[in-house]
Coordinates of C-alpha atoms in Angstrom, one line a residue:
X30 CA -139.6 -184.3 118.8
X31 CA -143.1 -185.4 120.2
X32 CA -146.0 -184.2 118.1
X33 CA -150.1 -184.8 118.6
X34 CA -153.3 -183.2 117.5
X35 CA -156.7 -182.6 118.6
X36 CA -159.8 -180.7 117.1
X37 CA -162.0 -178.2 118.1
X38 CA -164.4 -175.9 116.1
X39 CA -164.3 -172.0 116.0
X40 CA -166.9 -170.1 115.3
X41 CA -167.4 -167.4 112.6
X42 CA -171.2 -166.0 113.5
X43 CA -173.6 -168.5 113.9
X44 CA -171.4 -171.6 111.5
X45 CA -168.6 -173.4 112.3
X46 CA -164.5 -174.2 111.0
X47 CA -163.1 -177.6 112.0
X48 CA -159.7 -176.2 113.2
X49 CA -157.0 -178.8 114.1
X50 CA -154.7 -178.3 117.1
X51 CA -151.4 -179.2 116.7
X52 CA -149.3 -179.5 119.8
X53 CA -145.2 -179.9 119.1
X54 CA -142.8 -180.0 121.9
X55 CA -139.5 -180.0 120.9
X56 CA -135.9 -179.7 123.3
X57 CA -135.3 -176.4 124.6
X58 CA -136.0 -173.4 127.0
X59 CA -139.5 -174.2 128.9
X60 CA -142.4 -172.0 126.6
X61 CA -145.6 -172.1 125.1
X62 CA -146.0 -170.3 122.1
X63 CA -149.5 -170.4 120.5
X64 CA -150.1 -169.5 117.1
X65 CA -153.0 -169.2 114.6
X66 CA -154.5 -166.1 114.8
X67 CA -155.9 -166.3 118.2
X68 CA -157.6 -163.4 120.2
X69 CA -156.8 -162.5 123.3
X70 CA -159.0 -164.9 125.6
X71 CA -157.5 -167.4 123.4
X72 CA -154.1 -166.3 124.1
X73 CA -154.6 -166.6 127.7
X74 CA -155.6 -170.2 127.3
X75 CA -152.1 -171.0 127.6
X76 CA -152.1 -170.1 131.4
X77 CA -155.4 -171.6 132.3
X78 CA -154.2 -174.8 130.1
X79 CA -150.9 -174.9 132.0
X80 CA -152.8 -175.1 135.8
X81 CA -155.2 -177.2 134.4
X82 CA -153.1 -180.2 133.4
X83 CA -150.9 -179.9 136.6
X84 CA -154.4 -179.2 138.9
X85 CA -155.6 -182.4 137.1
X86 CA -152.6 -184.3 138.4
X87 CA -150.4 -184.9 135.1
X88 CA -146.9 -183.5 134.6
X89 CA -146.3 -180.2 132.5
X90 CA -143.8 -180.9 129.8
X91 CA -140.5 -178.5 130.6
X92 CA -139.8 -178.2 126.9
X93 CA -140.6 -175.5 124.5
X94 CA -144.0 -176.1 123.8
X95 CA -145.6 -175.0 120.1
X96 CA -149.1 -174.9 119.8
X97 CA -150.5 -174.1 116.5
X98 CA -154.1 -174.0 115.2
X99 CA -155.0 -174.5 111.6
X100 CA -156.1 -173.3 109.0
X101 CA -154.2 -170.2 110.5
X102 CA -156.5 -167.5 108.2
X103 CA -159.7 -168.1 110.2
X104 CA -159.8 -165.8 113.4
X105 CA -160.3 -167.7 116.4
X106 CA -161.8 -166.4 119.5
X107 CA -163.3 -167.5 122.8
X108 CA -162.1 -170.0 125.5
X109 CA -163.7 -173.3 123.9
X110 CA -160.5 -174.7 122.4
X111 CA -158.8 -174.5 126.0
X112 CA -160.0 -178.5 126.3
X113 CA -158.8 -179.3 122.8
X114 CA -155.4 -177.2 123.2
X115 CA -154.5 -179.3 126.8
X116 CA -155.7 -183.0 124.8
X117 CA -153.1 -181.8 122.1
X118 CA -150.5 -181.3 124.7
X119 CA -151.0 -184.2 127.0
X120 CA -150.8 -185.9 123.8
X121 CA -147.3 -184.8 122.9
X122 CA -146.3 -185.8 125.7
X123 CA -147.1 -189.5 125.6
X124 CA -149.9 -189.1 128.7
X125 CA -152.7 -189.8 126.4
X126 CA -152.0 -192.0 123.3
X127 CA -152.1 -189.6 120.4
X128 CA -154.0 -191.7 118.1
X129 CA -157.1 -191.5 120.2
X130 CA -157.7 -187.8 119.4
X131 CA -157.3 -187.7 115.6
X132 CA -160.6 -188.6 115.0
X133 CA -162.2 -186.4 118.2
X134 CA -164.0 -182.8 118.3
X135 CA -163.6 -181.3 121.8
X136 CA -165.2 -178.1 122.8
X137 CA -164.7 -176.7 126.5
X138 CA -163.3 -174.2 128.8
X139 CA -161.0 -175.3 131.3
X140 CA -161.2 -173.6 134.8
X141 CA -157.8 -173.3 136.8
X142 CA -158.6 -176.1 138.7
X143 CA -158.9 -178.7 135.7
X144 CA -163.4 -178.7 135.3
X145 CA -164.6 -178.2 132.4
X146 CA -166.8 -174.7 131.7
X147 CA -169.5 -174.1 129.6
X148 CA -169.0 -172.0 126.5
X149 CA -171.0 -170.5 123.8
X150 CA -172.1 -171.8 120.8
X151 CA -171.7 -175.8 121.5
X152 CA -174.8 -176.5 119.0
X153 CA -173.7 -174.2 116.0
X154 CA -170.2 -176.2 116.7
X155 CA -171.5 -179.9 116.2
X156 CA -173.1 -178.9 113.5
X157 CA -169.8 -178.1 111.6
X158 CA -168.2 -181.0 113.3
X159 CA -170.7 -183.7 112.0
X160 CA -170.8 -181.9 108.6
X161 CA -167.0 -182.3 108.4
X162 CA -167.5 -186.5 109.0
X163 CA -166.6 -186.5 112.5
X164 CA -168.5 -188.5 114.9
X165 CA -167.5 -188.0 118.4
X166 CA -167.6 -185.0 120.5
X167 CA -166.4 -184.3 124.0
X168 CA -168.6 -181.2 125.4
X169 CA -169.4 -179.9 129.0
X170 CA -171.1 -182.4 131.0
X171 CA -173.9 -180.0 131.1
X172 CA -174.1 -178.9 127.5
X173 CA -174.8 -182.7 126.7
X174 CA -178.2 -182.2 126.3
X175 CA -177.9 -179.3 123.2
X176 CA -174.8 -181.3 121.7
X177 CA -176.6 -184.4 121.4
X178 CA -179.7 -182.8 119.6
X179 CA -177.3 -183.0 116.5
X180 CA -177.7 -186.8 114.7
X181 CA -175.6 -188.8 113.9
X182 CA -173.0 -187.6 116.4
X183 CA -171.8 -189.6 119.5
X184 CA -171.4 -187.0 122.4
X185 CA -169.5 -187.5 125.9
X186 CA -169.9 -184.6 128.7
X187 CA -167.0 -184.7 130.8
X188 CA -166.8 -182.3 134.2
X189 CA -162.9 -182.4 134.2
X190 CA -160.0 -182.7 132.8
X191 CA -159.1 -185.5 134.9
X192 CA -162.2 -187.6 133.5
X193 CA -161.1 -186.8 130.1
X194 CA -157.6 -188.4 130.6
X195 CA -159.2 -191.2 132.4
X196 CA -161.4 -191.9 129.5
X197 CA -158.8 -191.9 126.8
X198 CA -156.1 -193.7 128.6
X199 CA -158.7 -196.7 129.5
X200 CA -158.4 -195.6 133.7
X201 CA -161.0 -195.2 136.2
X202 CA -163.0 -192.7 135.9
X203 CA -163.5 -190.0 138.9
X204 CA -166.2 -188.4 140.0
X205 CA -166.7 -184.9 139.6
X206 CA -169.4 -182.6 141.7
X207 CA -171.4 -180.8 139.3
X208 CA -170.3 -176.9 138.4
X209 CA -172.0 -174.3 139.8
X210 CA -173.3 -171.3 138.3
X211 CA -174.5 -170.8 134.8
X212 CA -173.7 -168.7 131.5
X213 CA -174.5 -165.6 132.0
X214 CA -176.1 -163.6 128.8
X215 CA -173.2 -161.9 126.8
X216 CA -172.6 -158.0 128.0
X217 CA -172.9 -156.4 124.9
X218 CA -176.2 -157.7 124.5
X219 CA -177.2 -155.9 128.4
X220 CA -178.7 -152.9 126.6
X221 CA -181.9 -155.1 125.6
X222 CA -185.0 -154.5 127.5
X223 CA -186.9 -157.7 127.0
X224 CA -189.4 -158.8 128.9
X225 CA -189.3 -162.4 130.9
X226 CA -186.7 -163.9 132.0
X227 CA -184.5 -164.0 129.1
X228 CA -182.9 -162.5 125.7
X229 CA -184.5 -165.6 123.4
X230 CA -187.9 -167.6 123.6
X231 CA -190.9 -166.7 125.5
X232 CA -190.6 -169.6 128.2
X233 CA -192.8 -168.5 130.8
X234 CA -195.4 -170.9 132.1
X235 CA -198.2 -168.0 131.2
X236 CA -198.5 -167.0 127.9
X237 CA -200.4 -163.4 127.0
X238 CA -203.9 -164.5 125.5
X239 CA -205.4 -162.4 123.2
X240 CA -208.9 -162.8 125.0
X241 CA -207.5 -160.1 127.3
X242 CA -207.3 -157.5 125.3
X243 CA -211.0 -155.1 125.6
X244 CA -212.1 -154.1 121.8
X245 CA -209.8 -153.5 119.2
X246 CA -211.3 -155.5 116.9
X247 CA -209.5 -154.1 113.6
X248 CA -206.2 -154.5 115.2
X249 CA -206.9 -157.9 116.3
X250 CA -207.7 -159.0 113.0
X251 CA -204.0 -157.0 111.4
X252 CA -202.5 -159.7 114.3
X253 CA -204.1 -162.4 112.6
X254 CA -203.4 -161.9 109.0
X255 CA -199.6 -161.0 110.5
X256 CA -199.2 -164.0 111.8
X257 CA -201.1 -166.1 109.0
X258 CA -198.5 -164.6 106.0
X259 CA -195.8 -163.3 108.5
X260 CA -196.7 -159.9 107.3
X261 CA -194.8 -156.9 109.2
X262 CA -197.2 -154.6 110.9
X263 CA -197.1 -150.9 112.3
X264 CA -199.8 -149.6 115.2
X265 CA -200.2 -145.9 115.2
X266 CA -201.9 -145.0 118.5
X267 CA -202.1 -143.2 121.4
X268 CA -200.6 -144.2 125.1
X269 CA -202.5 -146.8 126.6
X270 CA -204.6 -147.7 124.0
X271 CA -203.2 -151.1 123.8
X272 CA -200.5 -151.4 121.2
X273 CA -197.9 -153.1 123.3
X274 CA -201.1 -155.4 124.5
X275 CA -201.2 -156.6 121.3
X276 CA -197.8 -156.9 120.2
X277 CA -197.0 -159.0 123.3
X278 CA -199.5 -161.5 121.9
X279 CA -198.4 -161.6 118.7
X280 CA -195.7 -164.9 119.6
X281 CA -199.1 -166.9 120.9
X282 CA -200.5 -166.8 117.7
X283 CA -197.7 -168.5 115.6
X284 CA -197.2 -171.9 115.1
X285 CA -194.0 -173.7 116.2
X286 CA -191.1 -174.1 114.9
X287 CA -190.1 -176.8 113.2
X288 CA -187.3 -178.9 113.7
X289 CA -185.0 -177.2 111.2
X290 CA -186.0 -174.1 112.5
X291 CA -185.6 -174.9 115.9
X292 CA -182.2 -176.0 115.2
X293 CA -181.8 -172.2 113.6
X294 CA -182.8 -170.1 116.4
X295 CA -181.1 -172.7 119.0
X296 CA -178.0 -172.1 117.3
X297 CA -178.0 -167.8 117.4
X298 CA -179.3 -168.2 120.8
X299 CA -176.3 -170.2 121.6
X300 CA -173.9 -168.0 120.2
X301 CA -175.1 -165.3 121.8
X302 CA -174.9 -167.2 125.2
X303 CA -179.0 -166.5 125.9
X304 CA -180.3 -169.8 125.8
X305 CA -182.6 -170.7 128.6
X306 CA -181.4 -173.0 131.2
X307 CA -182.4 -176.6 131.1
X308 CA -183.8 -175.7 127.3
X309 CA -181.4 -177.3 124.7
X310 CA -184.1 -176.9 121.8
X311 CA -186.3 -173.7 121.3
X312 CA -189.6 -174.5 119.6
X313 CA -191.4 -171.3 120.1
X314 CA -191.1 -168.4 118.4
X315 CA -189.1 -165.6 120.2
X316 CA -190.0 -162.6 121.3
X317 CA -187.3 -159.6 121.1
X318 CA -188.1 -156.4 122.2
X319 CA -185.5 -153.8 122.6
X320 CA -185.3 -150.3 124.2
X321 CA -185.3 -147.5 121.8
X322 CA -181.8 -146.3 122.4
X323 CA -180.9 -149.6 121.7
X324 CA -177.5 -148.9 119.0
X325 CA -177.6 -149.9 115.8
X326 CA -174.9 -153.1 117.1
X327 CA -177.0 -154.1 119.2
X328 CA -179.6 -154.5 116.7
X329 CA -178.4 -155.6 113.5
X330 CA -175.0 -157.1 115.1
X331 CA -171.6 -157.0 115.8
X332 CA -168.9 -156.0 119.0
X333 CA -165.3 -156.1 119.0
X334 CA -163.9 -158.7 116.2
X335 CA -166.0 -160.5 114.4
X336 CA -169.7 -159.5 115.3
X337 CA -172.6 -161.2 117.0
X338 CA -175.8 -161.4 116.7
X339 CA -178.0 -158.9 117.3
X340 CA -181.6 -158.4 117.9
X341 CA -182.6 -159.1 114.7
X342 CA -181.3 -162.4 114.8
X343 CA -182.4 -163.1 118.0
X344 CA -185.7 -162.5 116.8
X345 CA -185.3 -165.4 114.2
X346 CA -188.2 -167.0 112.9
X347 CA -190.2 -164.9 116.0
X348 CA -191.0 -161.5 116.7
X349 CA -188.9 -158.3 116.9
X350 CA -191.4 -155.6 118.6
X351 CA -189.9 -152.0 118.2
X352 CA -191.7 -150.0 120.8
X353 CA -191.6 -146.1 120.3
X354 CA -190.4 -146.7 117.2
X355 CA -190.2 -142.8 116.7
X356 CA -187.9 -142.4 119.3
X357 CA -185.0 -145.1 117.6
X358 CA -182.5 -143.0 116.1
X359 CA -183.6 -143.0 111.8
X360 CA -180.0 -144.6 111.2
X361 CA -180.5 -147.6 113.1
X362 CA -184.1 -148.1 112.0
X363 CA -183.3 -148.2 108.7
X364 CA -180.4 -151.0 108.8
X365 CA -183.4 -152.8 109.0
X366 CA -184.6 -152.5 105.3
X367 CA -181.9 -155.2 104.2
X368 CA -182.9 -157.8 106.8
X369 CA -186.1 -157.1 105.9
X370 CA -186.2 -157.7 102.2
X371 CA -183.5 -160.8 102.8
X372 CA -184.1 -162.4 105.3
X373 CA -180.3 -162.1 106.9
X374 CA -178.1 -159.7 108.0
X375 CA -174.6 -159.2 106.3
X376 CA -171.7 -157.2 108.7
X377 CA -169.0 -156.3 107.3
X378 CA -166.0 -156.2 110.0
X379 CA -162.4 -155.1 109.6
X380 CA -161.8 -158.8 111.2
X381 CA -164.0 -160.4 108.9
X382 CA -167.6 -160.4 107.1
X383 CA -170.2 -163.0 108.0
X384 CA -173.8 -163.3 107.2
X385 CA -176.4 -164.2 110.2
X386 CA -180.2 -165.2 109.8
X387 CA -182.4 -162.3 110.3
X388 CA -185.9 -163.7 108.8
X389 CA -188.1 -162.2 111.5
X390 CA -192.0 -160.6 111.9
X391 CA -191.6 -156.9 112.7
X392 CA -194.2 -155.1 114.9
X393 CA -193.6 -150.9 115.1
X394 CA -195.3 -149.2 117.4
X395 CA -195.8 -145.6 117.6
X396 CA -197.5 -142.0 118.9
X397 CA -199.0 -139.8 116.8
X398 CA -196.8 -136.9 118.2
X399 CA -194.6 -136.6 120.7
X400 CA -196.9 -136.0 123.3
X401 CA -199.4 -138.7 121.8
X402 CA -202.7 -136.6 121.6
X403 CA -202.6 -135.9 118.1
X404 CA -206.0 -136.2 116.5
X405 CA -207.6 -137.2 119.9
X406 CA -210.0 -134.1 119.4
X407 CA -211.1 -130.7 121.2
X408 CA -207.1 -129.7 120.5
X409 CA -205.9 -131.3 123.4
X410 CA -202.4 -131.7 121.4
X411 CA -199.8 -128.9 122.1
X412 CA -196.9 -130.3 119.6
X413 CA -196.2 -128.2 117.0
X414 CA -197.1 -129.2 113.5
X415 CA -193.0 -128.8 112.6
X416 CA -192.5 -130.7 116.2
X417 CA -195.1 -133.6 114.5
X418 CA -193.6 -133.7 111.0
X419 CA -190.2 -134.5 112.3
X420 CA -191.4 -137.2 114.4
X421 CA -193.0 -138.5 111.9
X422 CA -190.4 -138.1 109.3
X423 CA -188.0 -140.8 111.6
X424 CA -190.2 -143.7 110.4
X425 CA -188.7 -143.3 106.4
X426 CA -190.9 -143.7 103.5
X427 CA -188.3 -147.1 102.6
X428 CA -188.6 -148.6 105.9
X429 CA -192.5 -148.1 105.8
X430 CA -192.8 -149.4 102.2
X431 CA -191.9 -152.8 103.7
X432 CA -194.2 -152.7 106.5
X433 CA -197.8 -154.6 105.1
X434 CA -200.0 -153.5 107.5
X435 CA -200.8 -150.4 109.0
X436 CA -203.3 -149.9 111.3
X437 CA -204.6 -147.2 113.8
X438 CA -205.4 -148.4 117.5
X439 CA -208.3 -146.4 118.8
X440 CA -208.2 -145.7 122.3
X441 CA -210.7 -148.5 123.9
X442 CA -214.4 -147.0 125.2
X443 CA -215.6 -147.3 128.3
X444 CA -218.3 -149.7 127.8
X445 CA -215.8 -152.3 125.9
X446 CA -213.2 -152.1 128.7
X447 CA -215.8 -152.6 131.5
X448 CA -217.7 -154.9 129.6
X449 CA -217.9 -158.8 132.2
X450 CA -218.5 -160.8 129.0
X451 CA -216.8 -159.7 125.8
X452 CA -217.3 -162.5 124.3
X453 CA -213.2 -162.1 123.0
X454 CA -211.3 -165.0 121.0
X455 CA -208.9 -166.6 122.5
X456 CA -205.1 -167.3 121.6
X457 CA -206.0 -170.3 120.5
X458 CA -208.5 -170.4 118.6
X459 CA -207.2 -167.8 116.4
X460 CA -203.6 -169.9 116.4
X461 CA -205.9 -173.0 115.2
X462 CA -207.0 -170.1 112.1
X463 CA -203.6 -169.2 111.4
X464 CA -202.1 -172.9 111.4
X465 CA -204.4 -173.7 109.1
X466 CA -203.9 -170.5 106.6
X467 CA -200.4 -171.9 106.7
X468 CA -201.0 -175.7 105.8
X469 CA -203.2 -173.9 102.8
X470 CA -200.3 -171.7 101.7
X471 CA -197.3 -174.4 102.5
X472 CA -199.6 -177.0 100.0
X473 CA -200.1 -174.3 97.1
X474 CA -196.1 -173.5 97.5
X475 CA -195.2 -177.2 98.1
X476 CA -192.0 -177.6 95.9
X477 CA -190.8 -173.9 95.9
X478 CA -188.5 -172.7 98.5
X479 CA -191.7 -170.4 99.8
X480 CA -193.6 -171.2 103.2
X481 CA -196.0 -167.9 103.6
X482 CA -197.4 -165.9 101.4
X483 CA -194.8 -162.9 102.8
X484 CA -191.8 -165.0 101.5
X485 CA -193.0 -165.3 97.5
X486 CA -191.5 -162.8 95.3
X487 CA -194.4 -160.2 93.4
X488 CA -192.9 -161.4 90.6
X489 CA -194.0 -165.4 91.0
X490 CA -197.3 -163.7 92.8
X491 CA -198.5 -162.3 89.5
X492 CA -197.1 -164.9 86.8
X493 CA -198.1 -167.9 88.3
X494 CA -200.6 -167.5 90.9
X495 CA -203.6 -165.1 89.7
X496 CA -206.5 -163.6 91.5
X497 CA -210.5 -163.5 90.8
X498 CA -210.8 -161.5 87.5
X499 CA -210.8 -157.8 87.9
X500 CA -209.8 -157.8 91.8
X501 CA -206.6 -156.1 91.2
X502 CA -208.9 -152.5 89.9
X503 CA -208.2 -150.6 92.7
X504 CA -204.8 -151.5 93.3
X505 CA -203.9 -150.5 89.9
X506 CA -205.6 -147.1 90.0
X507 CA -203.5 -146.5 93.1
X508 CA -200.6 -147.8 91.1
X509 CA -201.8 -145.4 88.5
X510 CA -201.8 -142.7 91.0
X511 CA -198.7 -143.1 92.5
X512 CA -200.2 -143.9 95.9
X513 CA -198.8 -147.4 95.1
X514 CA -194.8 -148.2 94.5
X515 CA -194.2 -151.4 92.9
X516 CA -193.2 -152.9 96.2
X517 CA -196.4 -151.7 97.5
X518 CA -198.6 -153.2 95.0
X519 CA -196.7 -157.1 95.8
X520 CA -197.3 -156.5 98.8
X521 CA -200.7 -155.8 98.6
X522 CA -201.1 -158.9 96.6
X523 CA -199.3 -160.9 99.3
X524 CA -201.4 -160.0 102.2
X525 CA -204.6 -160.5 99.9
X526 CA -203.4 -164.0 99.2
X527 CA -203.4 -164.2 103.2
X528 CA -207.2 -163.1 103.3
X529 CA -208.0 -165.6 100.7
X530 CA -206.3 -168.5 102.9
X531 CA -207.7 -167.3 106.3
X532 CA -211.3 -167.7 104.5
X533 CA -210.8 -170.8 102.8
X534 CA -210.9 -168.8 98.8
X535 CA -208.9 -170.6 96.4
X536 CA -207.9 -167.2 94.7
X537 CA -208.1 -163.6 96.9
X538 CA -211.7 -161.7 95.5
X539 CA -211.5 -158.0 94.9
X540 CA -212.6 -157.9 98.8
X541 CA -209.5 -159.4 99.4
X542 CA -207.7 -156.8 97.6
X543 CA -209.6 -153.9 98.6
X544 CA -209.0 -154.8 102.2
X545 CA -205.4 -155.3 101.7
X546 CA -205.4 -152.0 100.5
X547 CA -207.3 -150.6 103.6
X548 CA -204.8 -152.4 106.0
X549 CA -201.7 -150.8 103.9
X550 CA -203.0 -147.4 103.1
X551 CA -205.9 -146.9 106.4
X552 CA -208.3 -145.7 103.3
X553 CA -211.9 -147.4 103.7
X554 CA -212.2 -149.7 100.4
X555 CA -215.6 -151.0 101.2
X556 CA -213.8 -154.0 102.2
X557 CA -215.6 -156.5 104.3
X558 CA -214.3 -158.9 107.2
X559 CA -214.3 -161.8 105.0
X560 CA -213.6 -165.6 107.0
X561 CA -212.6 -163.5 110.5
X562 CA -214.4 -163.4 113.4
X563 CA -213.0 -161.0 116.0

């Protein structure tokens, strides 16, 4: 009996199981047999494996072959143990010294003709490699680049099989012309409209500036104080009066990622095979904007087996822009009060449950009526008001309690959209505002597990960080009222520690306050722009 193993990593959402591959070959009728709760592009490994090693020019054992993968509980999926599964083998049968792979994590796709293919997922998969002790990997020669952004970890891209054997047999090593082609983004996500060239991070040379857009001046302050607390926001407009303008600009306002959360969003964009070619690292904030008859799958998550991400998390630590939000089906919208509240998404799979990162800024956008000439004047609207309520009524009063900001986008007048020199801030300097809102909030939260002011529960809002004496009057008489839920009034208190960074205040005034009210409710406050020049 001849018996070596070899490890690769499976991937249960967006972490990682060390599985070993044990390859036994034993006297007998010629047959593979592979076991360990494989899927069914896994099962079919054992026919690209079997071309592979005699393609690559080494023998095919004639023995019955056993290949099992362990621990045998966790469902395995997807063609990146083929490279691991034909090591094992090779190694059983004394071509490559079975010692050398103990200690190795190998991660590839094997074409028919021995090269090694790209697969899903390879940064997510180093991750759990390195955090099990291991220290080499053997990836794609081209997924090098997002392997080796893990520390720590020695990585070697290999283009065939044939290098591969070469390598750990001490022999010559061929050369191999490069493959052709790229990943293509995973089917099931297809239903996406996004805008750009991809599924993930805005990568385009030419980023929207906010100096484009003509007026607007309340709704480009809401942008600000969203992107200053990473508070959600909802326009209410009619067609053309520039909420998708503004939305789109939203990404150019927020600072980058940092390196832990570039490593986050890298990974889900890996998984879900939308990573942007020659981009092993995303450090902007992503923009995801799907259609509105977008499923609830695709948005939350999930597919045959265990689920993938969806939209949500590929709008991690970025922006998930719902346009029409009226016209998403109410069930799908409101899978996303969890996420919301969390920060993740939990799905719950008859293959498995898994939990994905979902912690993203939401922007809604919507009509006033199905025809979008509600309150426009001279009754230009022909909806009727039963047509109106239900439209309405799809945006649910749970789903809207967790939006911040609410704000009503004016169609622009003629004189500001014709107007040469508006005079208009740009992206920048409104990014330089909002970085600096941050550094205030990160320095007042330094030691917590809080960032922004959107993140700290109401709870730690009121107990340990107080405002100016009296500022909360209002706020309580709405409480009072029941204009305000208890959700309603943290929030408030969030976005009002947002106005008090944005000016500089150590502690949000009853301005602050009052215009946090105005921005959730649309009531005038007599709040005044306080530290905001738009």
């Amino acid at each position: 009996m001849a018996f070596a193993r070899a490890c690769s990593v499976a991937l249960v959402g967006v972490e990682g199981v060390v599985v070993e591959v044990q390859a036994d070959l034993e006297p007998g009728v010629a047959a593979f047999t592979l076991v360990g709760l494989p899927d069914k592009s896994l099962t079919e490994s054992r026919d690209r494996v079997r071309a592979a090693v005699v393609n690559s020019g080494a023998a095919w054992p004639q023995k019955k072959l056993t290949v099992g993968l362990s621990p045998a509980s966790v469902p395995k999926s997807g063609s990146g143990f083929d490279l691991a599964v034909a090591a094992a083998v090779l190694g059983a049968a004394e071509r490559i010294d079975p010692r050398v792979l103990a200690d190795i994590v190998m991660i590839g796709e094997l074409g028919l003709d021995g090269r090694v293919r790209p697969v899903r997922g390879v940064l997510p998969a180093v991750l759990a490699a390195a955090d099990a002790g291991y220290e080499q990997v053997v990836v794609p020669a081209c997924a090098v680049p997002e392997a080796s952004l893990v520390p720590g970890v020695s990585v070697l891209g290999v283009r065939s099989l044939r290098q591969l054997i070469a390598v750990l047999t001490d022999e010559p090593v061929p050369e191999e012309e490069p493959v052709s082609g790229e990943i293509r983004p995973d089917p099931f996500l297809a239903g996406l409209a996004l805008p750009g060239t991809g599924l993930g991070a805005v990568t385009s040379d030419h980023t929207p500036d906010l100096a484009d857009v003509a007026g607007q001046h309340m709704a480009r302050a809401a942008l600000e104080v969203a992107a200053a607390g990473r508070h959600h926001v909802f326009f209410k407009g009619p067609p053309g009066a520039g909420k998708t303008m503004l939305a789109e600009r939203l990404p150019g306002l927020l600072p980058e990622l940092s390196r832990q959360e570039s490593l986050e969003v890298t990974a889900v964009h890996s998984v879900a095979g939308v990573l942007p070619p020659g981009q092993p690292l995303v450090d902007r904030p992503s923009y995801c904007a799907p259609h509105h008859s977008a499923t609830m799958a695709s948005l939350v998550g999930g597919g045959n087996g265990l689920p993938r991400p969806g939209a949500v998390s590929l709008a991690h630590h970025g922006v998930l822009f719902l346009d029409e939000a009226a016209e998403f089906h109410s069930s799908v919208l409101d899978a996303l009060r969890q996420p919301l509240e969390s920060g993740h998404v939990v799905i719950a799979r008859a293959a498995g449950m898994l939990r994905m990162p979902a912690r993203f800024l939401m922007v809604l956008a919507a009509n006033p009526c199905p025809c979008g000439r509600h309150g426009m004047g001279d009754d230009i609207c022909e909806c009727r008001p039963s047509t109106i309520k239900r439209y309405r009524a799809r945006l649910s009063g749970p789903l809207m309690d967790r939006v911040d900001l609410r704000v009503t986008v004016e169609p622009v007048s003629r004189a500001e959209l014709l107007q040469l020199h508006t005079g208009a801030e740009t992206s920048a300097t409104v990014a330089e505002r909002v970085k600096t809102a941050r550094e205030r909030a990160a320095r007042r939260y330094e030691g917590t597990p809080w960032r922004t002011n959107s993140e700290v529960p109401g709870h730690e809002l009121r107990t340990r960080w107080h405002v100016q004496s009296g500022a909360l009057a209002k706020a309580e008489q709405d409480l009072d009222r029941g204009l305000l839920t208890a959700r309603g009034l943290d929030r408030v208190l969030r976005v009002a520690w947002t106005l008090a960074d944005l000016g500089g205040r150590d502690r949000p005034s009853s301005n602050d306050v009052n215009w946090a009210l105005e921005l959730r409710t649309g009531v005038r406050r007599g709040a005044v722009l306080e530290g905001l020049r738009t």
